Amino acid sequence: EDKVVQSPLSLVVHEGDTVTLNCSYEVTNFRSLLWYKQEKKAPTFLFMLTSSGIEKKSGRLSSILDKKELFSILNITATQTGDSAIYLCAVPGSARQLTFGSGTQLTVLP
Amino acid sequence: NAGVTQTPKFRILKIGQSMTLQCAQDMNHNYMYWYRQDPGMGLKLIYYSVGAGITDKGEVPNGYNVSRSTTEDFPLRLELAAPSQTSVYFCASSPTRDRVGTEAFFGQGTRLTVV
């Protein structure tokens, strides 16, 4: 059974801070690791990582995967109040079904 | 540009009632899924389907049933609603693109309360 563990469970920072969110995983057959952002509604896709050590970037967000140590991190620099959300990490199974972690609730204060 | 459409958006059920959550996608995706999300938790897989006529159980299937008669539709049935089924339900779909896992496209969710 695939397993995903995220830490911390919640995080409160001020605007301008940099945050690092952690995701560790155990999977039978690794295919990829995905990061999602969830505000009030459905999760929205951020990144998919398939190869170790390659950094994916989108503006102030970046993510890297370590396949040897079985973890990924999501970095957000110069945080803004609009970054407040739940950040979910997930790994897909053979039918693309996703096993999610519990998420990290990020709150960015003005 | 509809994507994945779920209905209803909200519903209150009494214990023992039944209902069907509807899900439709217009992207011609073979793979479809139902997840539930309890407060403060990640999403848990209820059922999934790899194509019309094929369904399989996920992590938390008890109390639910699904069918997949067409590629587009994947309804979720609750037969005897219980308070433990109070949750937000998300339907999702994925394309059968390549051997590497790819992102799922989510519907906007159905918030169900059982009282």
XYZ file of N, CA and C in Angstrom:
675
model
N 0.850 -1.201 0.000
C 0.000 0.000 0.000
C 0.886 1.252 0.000
N 0.625 2.153 -0.942
C 1.403 3.383 -1.016
C 1.092 4.291 0.167
N 2.088 5.058 0.574
C 1.929 5.915 1.742
C 2.620 7.246 1.502
N 1.972 8.334 1.905
C 2.520 9.681 1.761
C 2.358 10.417 3.083
N 3.444 10.995 3.567
C 3.406 11.727 4.834
C 3.919 13.135 4.614
N 3.133 14.117 5.017
C 3.528 15.503 4.846
C 3.804 16.163 6.188
N 4.739 17.093 6.171
C 5.015 17.879 7.365
C 5.472 19.281 6.966
N 5.229 20.270 7.821
C 4.378 20.178 9.012
C 2.909 20.091 8.624
N 2.044 19.813 9.571
C 0.614 19.770 9.284
C 0.061 21.176 9.084
N 0.623 22.138 9.804
C 0.199 23.521 9.617
C 1.376 24.443 9.854
N 1.265 25.621 9.264
C 2.364 26.572 9.287
C 1.770 27.972 9.180
N 2.203 28.863 10.052
C 1.755 30.256 10.008
C 2.975 31.135 9.835
N 2.989 31.951 8.801
C 4.123 32.828 8.509
C 3.595 34.221 8.189
N 4.527 35.163 8.035
C 4.162 36.511 7.617
C 4.559 36.723 6.170
N 3.879 37.637 5.533
C 4.189 37.959 4.146
C 5.674 38.231 3.994
N 6.251 37.712 2.921
C 7.666 37.925 2.662
C 8.546 36.781 3.143
N 8.016 35.956 4.050
C 8.796 34.816 4.536
C 8.945 33.777 3.437
N 9.937 32.906 3.609
C 10.117 31.732 2.746
C 9.717 30.496 3.526
N 8.989 29.591 2.884
C 8.550 28.362 3.561
C 9.004 27.141 2.779
N 9.205 26.061 3.527
C 9.551 24.764 2.925
C 8.580 23.729 3.448
N 7.901 23.075 2.532
C 6.942 22.030 2.883
C 7.547 20.683 2.486
N 7.316 19.692 3.346
C 7.958 18.402 3.156
C 6.969 17.297 2.810
N 7.435 16.368 2.006
C 6.617 15.225 1.628
C 7.510 14.001 1.514
N 7.240 12.977 2.318
C 7.970 11.723 2.179
C 6.992 10.652 1.697
N 7.502 9.648 1.010
C 6.600 8.672 0.410
C 7.192 7.272 0.440
N 6.297 6.300 0.405
C 6.650 4.901 0.219
C 5.710 4.370 -0.851
N 6.272 3.896 -1.949
C 5.433 3.380 -3.028
C 5.986 2.056 -3.531
N 5.091 1.232 -4.051
C 5.505 -0.061 -4.599
C 6.275 0.132 -5.894
N 5.808 1.033 -6.735
C 6.401 1.263 -8.039
C 6.321 2.758 -8.329
N 7.430 3.450 -8.148
C 7.400 4.903 -8.291
C 7.211 5.306 -9.749
N 6.265 6.224 -9.939
C 6.025 6.775 -11.273
C 6.306 8.266 -11.289
N 5.756 8.942 -10.311
C 5.927 10.394 -10.223
C 5.416 10.852 -8.873
N 5.632 12.112 -8.585
C 5.100 12.736 -7.382
C 4.488 14.060 -7.793
N 3.309 14.333 -7.264
C 2.579 15.537 -7.665
C 2.316 16.436 -6.469
N 2.359 17.735 -6.716
C 1.967 18.736 -5.732
C 0.721 19.466 -6.218
N -0.211 19.652 -5.265
C -1.444 20.388 -5.542
C -1.619 21.496 -4.503
N -2.306 22.553 -4.925
C -2.709 23.619 -4.016
C -4.233 23.576 -3.904
N -4.736 23.617 -2.671
C -6.178 23.584 -2.479
C -6.613 24.780 -1.655
N -7.379 25.641 -2.279
C -7.983 26.744 -1.551
C -9.363 26.282 -1.117
N -10.390 27.007 -1.391
C -11.661 26.584 -0.802
C -12.313 25.434 -1.552
N -11.854 25.178 -2.749
C -12.554 24.188 -3.560
C -11.639 23.031 -3.947
N -11.623 22.693 -5.213
C -10.899 21.515 -5.665
C -9.400 21.773 -5.703
N -8.594 20.730 -5.536
C -7.140 20.877 -5.691
C -6.792 21.332 -7.100
N -5.810 22.220 -7.180
C -5.301 22.638 -8.486
C -3.854 22.186 -8.609
N -3.512 21.713 -9.771
C -2.211 21.106 -10.019
C -1.095 22.149 -9.995
N 0.020 21.819 -9.315
C 1.186 22.700 -9.299
C 2.339 22.083 -10.100
N 2.829 20.926 -9.651
C 4.001 20.318 -10.264
C 3.853 18.805 -10.333
N 4.525 18.230 -11.314
C 4.747 16.798 -11.346
C 6.243 16.568 -11.458
N 6.779 15.733 -10.594
C 8.209 15.432 -10.567
C 8.396 13.963 -10.885
N 9.288 13.678 -11.814
C 9.526 12.284 -12.182
C 10.983 11.881 -12.004
N 11.897 12.820 -12.056
C 13.316 12.494 -11.980
C 13.941 13.147 -10.777
N 14.871 12.461 -10.186
C 15.492 12.948 -8.974
C 16.390 14.137 -9.251
N 16.371 15.093 -8.349
C 17.320 16.194 -8.409
C 16.944 17.304 -9.351
N 15.908 17.110 -10.145
C 15.522 18.169 -11.073
C 14.526 19.095 -10.391
N 14.815 20.374 -10.443
C 13.955 21.345 -9.796
C 12.919 21.837 -10.793
N 11.678 21.863 -10.346
C 10.613 22.460 -11.148
C 10.286 23.815 -10.532
N 10.141 24.827 -11.381
C 9.877 26.169 -10.870
C 8.708 26.796 -11.592
N 7.940 27.562 -10.813
C 6.878 28.360 -11.393
C 6.765 29.620 -10.552
N 7.383 30.669 -11.007
C 7.366 31.929 -10.256
C 8.081 31.778 -8.923
N 7.353 32.002 -7.829
C 7.959 31.916 -6.489
C 7.916 30.495 -5.924
N 7.303 29.574 -6.634
C 7.207 28.198 -6.154
C 8.231 27.333 -6.874
N 8.834 26.445 -6.123
C 9.745 25.487 -6.716
C 9.655 24.189 -5.937
N 10.027 23.097 -6.611
C 9.957 21.795 -5.959
C 11.079 20.915 -6.471
N 11.552 20.040 -5.610
C 12.612 19.125 -5.973
C 12.295 17.760 -5.392
N 12.776 16.734 -6.065
C 12.515 15.350 -5.670
C 13.834 14.641 -5.381
N 13.859 13.864 -4.314
C 15.012 13.026 -3.999
C 14.530 11.579 -3.990
N 14.752 10.859 -5.080
C 14.256 9.484 -5.190
C 15.028 8.514 -4.315
N 16.259 8.854 -3.993
C 17.053 7.975 -3.143
C 16.534 8.012 -1.698
N 16.259 9.229 -1.217
C 15.785 9.393 0.156
C 14.261 9.399 0.242
N 13.567 9.303 -0.875
C 12.113 9.184 -0.942
C 11.403 10.384 -0.337
N 11.793 11.570 -0.767
C 11.056 12.735 -0.319
C 11.100 13.824 -1.374
N 10.201 14.780 -1.164
C 10.153 15.959 -2.008
C 9.928 17.173 -1.124
N 10.377 18.325 -1.578
C 10.081 19.561 -0.875
C 9.467 20.559 -1.842
N 8.603 21.385 -1.282
C 8.002 22.482 -2.023
C 8.414 23.769 -1.322
N 9.075 24.645 -2.056
C 9.500 25.928 -1.515
C 8.638 27.048 -2.065
N 8.298 27.967 -1.191
C 7.603 29.180 -1.623
C 8.387 30.361 -1.069
N 8.890 31.194 -1.945
C 9.647 32.366 -1.514
C 8.754 33.602 -1.538
N 9.140 34.598 -0.748
C 8.412 35.872 -0.703
C 6.906 35.639 -0.628
N 6.481 34.894 0.381
C 5.073 34.497 0.476
C 4.134 35.701 0.483
N 2.939 35.455 -0.053
C 1.879 36.456 -0.108
C 0.627 35.859 0.533
N -0.318 36.727 0.918
C -1.524 36.212 1.565
C -2.281 35.265 0.627
N -2.140 35.468 -0.672
C -2.787 34.585 -1.639
C -2.204 33.185 -1.687
N -1.077 32.973 -1.023
C -0.496 31.636 -0.951
C -1.156 30.804 0.140
N -1.965 31.427 0.968
C -2.656 30.688 2.033
C -3.541 29.623 1.414
N -3.309 28.388 1.812
C -4.023 27.254 1.211
C -3.543 25.983 1.880
N -4.164 24.880 1.497
C -3.640 23.565 1.857
C -2.799 23.074 0.678
N -1.599 22.605 0.967
C -0.732 22.069 -0.070
C -0.678 20.551 0.096
N -1.037 19.877 -0.990
C -1.154 18.420 -0.970
C -0.081 17.796 -1.852
N 0.454 16.706 -1.360
C 1.427 15.913 -2.085
C 0.749 14.573 -2.393
N 1.015 13.997 -3.563
C 0.358 12.743 -3.924
C 1.252 11.919 -4.838
N 1.055 10.599 -4.792
C 1.745 9.703 -5.715
C 0.694 8.877 -6.451
N 0.868 8.648 -7.752
C -0.115 7.884 -8.518
C 0.194 6.395 -8.518
N -0.891 5.593 -8.589
C -0.758 4.161 -8.745
C -0.816 3.768 -10.207
N -1.000 2.484 -10.453
C -0.948 1.976 -11.825
C -2.063 2.505 -12.699
N -3.198 2.881 -12.109
C -4.316 3.453 -12.860
C -4.425 4.954 -12.600
N -3.313 5.572 -12.290
C -3.252 7.015 -12.008
C -4.033 7.413 -10.772
N -4.543 6.423 -10.010
C -5.250 6.782 -8.789
C -4.236 7.343 -7.797
N -4.622 8.422 -7.124
C -3.680 9.160 -6.291
C -3.806 8.787 -4.819
N -2.660 8.584 -4.186
C -2.580 8.480 -2.734
C -2.051 9.812 -2.233
N -2.861 10.484 -1.409
C -2.525 11.821 -0.923
C -1.969 11.772 0.489
N -1.131 12.740 0.800
C -0.799 13.008 2.186
C -1.918 13.809 2.828
N -1.767 14.078 4.128
C -2.809 14.817 4.847
C -2.802 16.304 4.532
N -1.726 16.751 3.883
C -1.664 18.155 3.507
C -0.982 19.023 4.549
N -0.488 20.168 4.117
C 0.038 21.204 5.000
C -0.830 22.439 4.842
N -1.418 22.874 5.947
C -2.237 24.096 5.940
C -1.311 25.284 6.145
N -1.135 26.085 5.101
C -0.281 27.273 5.170
C -1.140 28.512 5.333
N -0.826 29.302 6.342
C -1.500 30.581 6.551
C -0.446 31.678 6.483
N -0.663 32.637 5.583
C 0.257 33.756 5.435
C -0.438 35.014 5.942
N 0.125 35.597 6.986
C -0.461 36.782 7.601
C 0.106 38.051 6.970
N -0.723 39.081 6.841
C -0.212 40.325 6.232
C 0.767 41.045 7.142
N -15.634 24.755 -22.317
C -14.488 24.215 -21.599
C -14.922 23.689 -20.237
N -15.798 22.651 -20.198
C -16.429 22.240 -18.950
C -15.469 21.453 -18.068
N -14.709 20.493 -18.602
C -13.814 19.681 -17.785
C -14.594 18.611 -17.042
N -14.478 18.604 -15.703
C -15.189 17.648 -14.856
C -16.308 18.388 -14.134
N -17.525 17.911 -14.294
C -18.689 18.567 -13.710
C -19.345 17.657 -12.690
N -19.528 18.176 -11.489
C -20.185 17.422 -10.418
C -21.488 18.102 -10.037
N -22.486 17.284 -9.785
C -23.737 17.789 -9.227
C -24.258 16.819 -8.189
N -24.941 17.303 -7.108
C -25.112 18.716 -6.770
C -23.856 19.282 -6.113
N -23.848 20.568 -5.815
C -22.740 21.183 -5.095
C -22.884 20.985 -3.586
N -24.109 20.980 -3.111
C -24.388 20.806 -1.683
C -25.595 19.871 -1.541
N -25.588 19.109 -0.442
C -26.756 18.270 -0.177
C -26.781 17.913 1.295
N -27.984 17.940 1.881
C -28.180 17.449 3.236
C -29.070 16.222 3.148
N -28.616 15.132 3.737
C -29.370 13.881 3.740
C -29.717 13.487 5.160
N -30.827 12.795 5.307
C -31.135 12.204 6.602
C -30.542 10.800 6.646
N -30.234 10.345 7.848
C -29.695 8.994 8.036
C -30.625 7.986 7.367
N -30.040 7.080 6.593
C -30.818 6.036 5.941
C -31.297 6.386 4.544
N -31.242 7.664 4.170
C -31.631 8.036 2.806
C -30.547 7.630 1.820
N -30.920 7.631 0.551
C -29.944 7.307 -0.480
C -29.872 8.467 -1.463
N -28.769 8.532 -2.172
C -28.623 9.543 -3.212
C -27.511 9.144 -4.169
N -27.493 9.803 -5.311
C -26.445 9.603 -6.302
C -25.756 10.924 -6.569
N -24.438 10.913 -6.451
C -23.629 12.063 -6.841
C -23.236 11.868 -8.299
N -23.513 12.890 -9.090
C -23.242 12.783 -10.514
C -21.876 13.364 -10.855
N -21.214 12.737 -11.827
C -19.932 13.234 -12.322
C -19.869 12.978 -13.812
N -19.505 14.014 -14.543
C -19.354 13.877 -15.993
C -18.112 14.641 -16.433
N -17.391 14.048 -17.401
C -16.228 14.750 -17.969
C -16.332 14.722 -19.485
N -15.834 15.785 -20.096
C -15.957 15.919 -21.550
C -14.592 15.936 -22.221
N -13.589 15.338 -21.566
C -12.226 15.347 -22.095
C -11.840 13.998 -22.691
N -12.790 13.085 -22.759
C -12.550 11.744 -23.296
C -11.473 10.992 -22.504
N -11.451 11.227 -21.186
C -10.500 10.517 -20.331
C -11.020 9.126 -20.001
N -10.127 8.150 -20.058
C -10.534 6.794 -19.682
C -10.606 6.619 -18.171
N -9.710 7.253 -17.453
C -9.611 7.036 -16.009
C -10.470 8.054 -15.264
N -11.271 7.537 -14.334
C -12.070 8.417 -13.471
C -12.033 7.915 -12.040
N -12.250 8.847 -11.087
C -12.048 8.543 -9.663
C -13.073 9.289 -8.816
N -13.348 8.692 -7.651
C -14.081 9.383 -6.611
C -13.219 9.398 -5.349
N -13.081 10.624 -4.787
C -12.362 10.814 -3.542
C -13.298 11.471 -2.542
N -12.994 11.256 -1.269
C -13.658 12.019 -0.216
C -12.597 12.709 0.621
N -12.971 13.881 1.139
C -12.050 14.644 1.958
C -12.744 15.079 3.235
N -12.274 14.585 4.352
C -12.791 14.976 5.653
C -12.007 16.189 6.152
N -12.572 16.967 7.051
C -11.908 18.193 7.516
C -10.487 17.940 8.014
N -9.547 18.744 7.538
C -8.161 18.646 7.991
C -7.409 17.446 7.454
N -7.992 16.789 6.470
C -7.356 15.574 5.940
C -7.102 15.706 4.454
N -6.253 14.838 3.948
C -6.086 14.742 2.505
C -7.233 13.968 1.893
N -7.169 13.771 0.605
C -8.230 13.055 -0.095
C -7.992 11.546 -0.010
N -9.091 10.805 0.153
C -9.004 9.349 0.186
C -9.816 8.776 -0.973
N -9.264 7.777 -1.642
C -9.880 7.200 -2.819
C -11.013 6.258 -2.434
N -12.189 6.459 -3.031
C -13.343 5.613 -2.749
C -13.428 4.498 -3.801
N -13.567 4.888 -5.059
C -13.634 3.973 -6.194
C -12.929 4.626 -7.378
N -12.533 3.779 -8.329
C -12.007 4.317 -9.570
C -12.381 3.410 -10.732
N -12.169 3.937 -11.925
C -12.532 3.207 -13.136
C -11.493 3.490 -14.215
N -11.086 2.441 -14.912
C -10.099 2.605 -15.985
C -10.753 2.626 -17.357
N -12.065 2.504 -17.378
C -12.776 2.578 -18.651
C -14.215 2.140 -18.464
N -15.016 2.357 -19.484
C -16.427 1.986 -19.410
C -16.566 0.504 -19.095
N -17.409 0.205 -18.109
C -17.668 -1.174 -17.719
C -16.700 -1.738 -16.700
N -15.684 -0.965 -16.298
C -14.661 -1.459 -15.375
C -14.575 -0.525 -14.176
N -14.780 -1.083 -12.975
C -14.633 -0.282 -11.761
C -13.837 -1.077 -10.737
N -13.236 -0.369 -9.789
C -12.441 -1.032 -8.777
C -12.499 -0.244 -7.479
N -12.349 -0.965 -6.363
C -12.416 -0.324 -5.055
C -11.133 0.413 -4.741
N -11.291 1.517 -4.029
C -10.154 2.249 -3.515
C -9.936 1.942 -2.048
N -9.470 2.949 -1.323
C -9.120 2.752 0.091
C -10.342 2.677 1.002
N -11.420 3.436 0.668
C -12.576 3.547 1.569
C -13.888 3.304 0.821
N -14.136 2.104 0.283
C -15.310 1.874 -0.558
C -16.605 1.542 0.197
N -16.514 1.211 1.482
C -17.696 0.723 2.191
C -18.786 1.781 2.273
N -20.003 1.374 1.909
C -21.141 2.280 1.935
C -21.398 2.983 0.624
N -20.597 2.678 -0.395
C -20.711 3.330 -1.694
C -20.770 2.297 -2.818
N -21.364 2.724 -3.929
C -21.327 1.928 -5.145
C -21.130 2.840 -6.339
N -20.537 2.308 -7.399
C -20.342 3.090 -8.614
C -20.720 2.258 -9.825
N -20.881 2.942 -10.934
C -21.068 2.286 -12.226
C -20.387 3.147 -13.280
N -20.024 2.528 -14.382
C -19.388 3.291 -15.477
C -19.911 2.714 -16.796
N -21.065 3.204 -17.204
C -21.674 2.683 -18.428
C -21.164 3.427 -19.665
N -20.660 4.630 -19.491
C -20.103 5.395 -20.603
C -18.746 5.967 -20.197
N -17.964 6.414 -21.170
C -16.683 7.045 -20.852
C -16.885 8.339 -20.077
N -17.985 9.048 -20.358
C -18.180 10.390 -19.805
C -18.650 10.408 -18.360
N -19.455 9.421 -17.954
C -20.159 9.513 -16.666
C -19.677 8.489 -15.654
N -19.609 8.928 -14.398
C -19.141 8.038 -13.328
C -19.893 8.408 -12.051
N -21.149 7.979 -11.904
C -21.937 8.331 -10.719
C -21.534 7.524 -9.495
N -21.669 8.151 -8.332
C -21.380 7.520 -7.040
C -22.682 7.415 -6.264
N -22.997 6.224 -5.797
C -24.266 5.962 -5.130
C -24.026 5.704 -3.649
N -24.803 6.411 -2.805
C -24.842 6.127 -1.370
C -26.190 5.495 -1.092
N -26.214 4.265 -0.598
C -27.479 3.553 -0.437
C -28.164 3.859 0.894
N -27.432 3.824 1.980
C -27.998 4.067 3.312
C -27.087 5.071 4.000
N -27.418 6.346 3.866
C -26.512 7.384 4.352
C -26.306 7.288 5.864
N -25.054 7.478 6.273
C -24.680 7.469 7.685
C -23.912 8.747 7.990
N -23.926 9.202 9.249
C -23.193 10.432 9.602
C -21.714 10.371 9.219
N -21.128 9.169 9.227
C -19.709 9.033 8.873
C -19.443 9.378 7.410
N -20.490 9.479 6.609
C -20.323 9.838 5.203
C -20.414 11.344 4.962
N -20.569 12.097 6.027
C -20.479 13.555 5.921
C -19.063 13.912 5.499
N -18.947 14.574 4.358
C -17.628 14.820 3.792
C -17.782 15.697 2.554
N -16.651 16.057 1.965
C -16.659 16.690 0.651
C -16.179 15.650 -0.353
N -16.939 15.470 -1.414
C -16.648 14.447 -2.409
C -16.142 15.095 -3.691
N -15.038 14.578 -4.179
C -14.458 15.071 -5.424
C -14.410 13.948 -6.446
N -14.843 14.288 -7.635
C -14.676 13.415 -8.789
C -13.484 13.931 -9.588
N -12.748 13.042 -10.212
C -11.591 13.456 -10.996
C -11.428 12.537 -12.199
N -10.672 12.993 -13.176
C -10.374 12.156 -14.339
C -8.934 12.385 -14.766
N -8.385 11.381 -15.452
C -7.020 11.471 -15.976
C -6.973 10.898 -17.379
N -6.115 11.476 -18.213
C -5.936 10.893 -19.546
C -5.020 9.678 -19.465
N -5.166 8.792 -20.424
C -4.269 7.641 -20.515
C -3.143 8.034 -21.457
N -2.186 8.810 -20.936
C -1.219 9.418 -21.853
C 0.012 8.572 -22.062
N 0.704 8.302 -20.959
C 1.940 7.546 -21.098
C 2.194 6.775 -19.819
N 3.311 6.177 -19.680
C 3.561 5.290 -18.553
C 3.833 6.061 -17.271
N 4.048 7.359 -17.385
C 4.328 8.163 -16.202
C 3.023 8.755 -15.688
N 2.862 8.733 -14.370
C 1.659 9.297 -13.781
C 1.476 10.740 -14.191
N 0.265 11.141 -14.372
C -0.004 12.489 -14.821
C -1.073 13.101 -13.945
N -1.240 14.388 -14.075
C -2.128 15.071 -13.155
C -3.577 14.684 -13.384
N -4.340 14.703 -12.316
C -5.772 14.468 -12.396
C -6.487 15.821 -12.483
N -7.617 15.823 -13.166
C -8.449 17.014 -13.287
C -9.641 16.824 -12.362
N -9.848 17.779 -11.472
C -10.869 17.623 -10.443
C -12.129 18.413 -10.742
N -13.265 17.855 -10.321
C -14.499 18.618 -10.266
C -14.475 19.540 -9.056
N -15.499 20.374 -8.931
C -15.526 21.389 -7.876
C -16.012 20.847 -6.539
N -16.424 19.626 -6.491
C -16.764 19.009 -5.214
C -18.241 19.059 -4.884
N -18.667 18.102 -4.068
C -20.020 18.065 -3.505
C -19.875 17.986 -1.994
N -20.453 18.973 -1.323
C -20.416 18.964 0.149
C -21.668 18.266 0.657
N -21.476 17.107 1.285
C -22.600 16.289 1.758
C -22.617 16.261 3.281
N -23.774 16.532 3.836
C -23.972 16.441 5.279
C -25.072 15.436 5.554
N -24.793 14.483 6.439
C -25.796 13.479 6.814
C -26.189 13.738 8.266
N -27.500 13.980 8.479
C -27.970 14.328 9.826
C -29.001 13.310 10.329
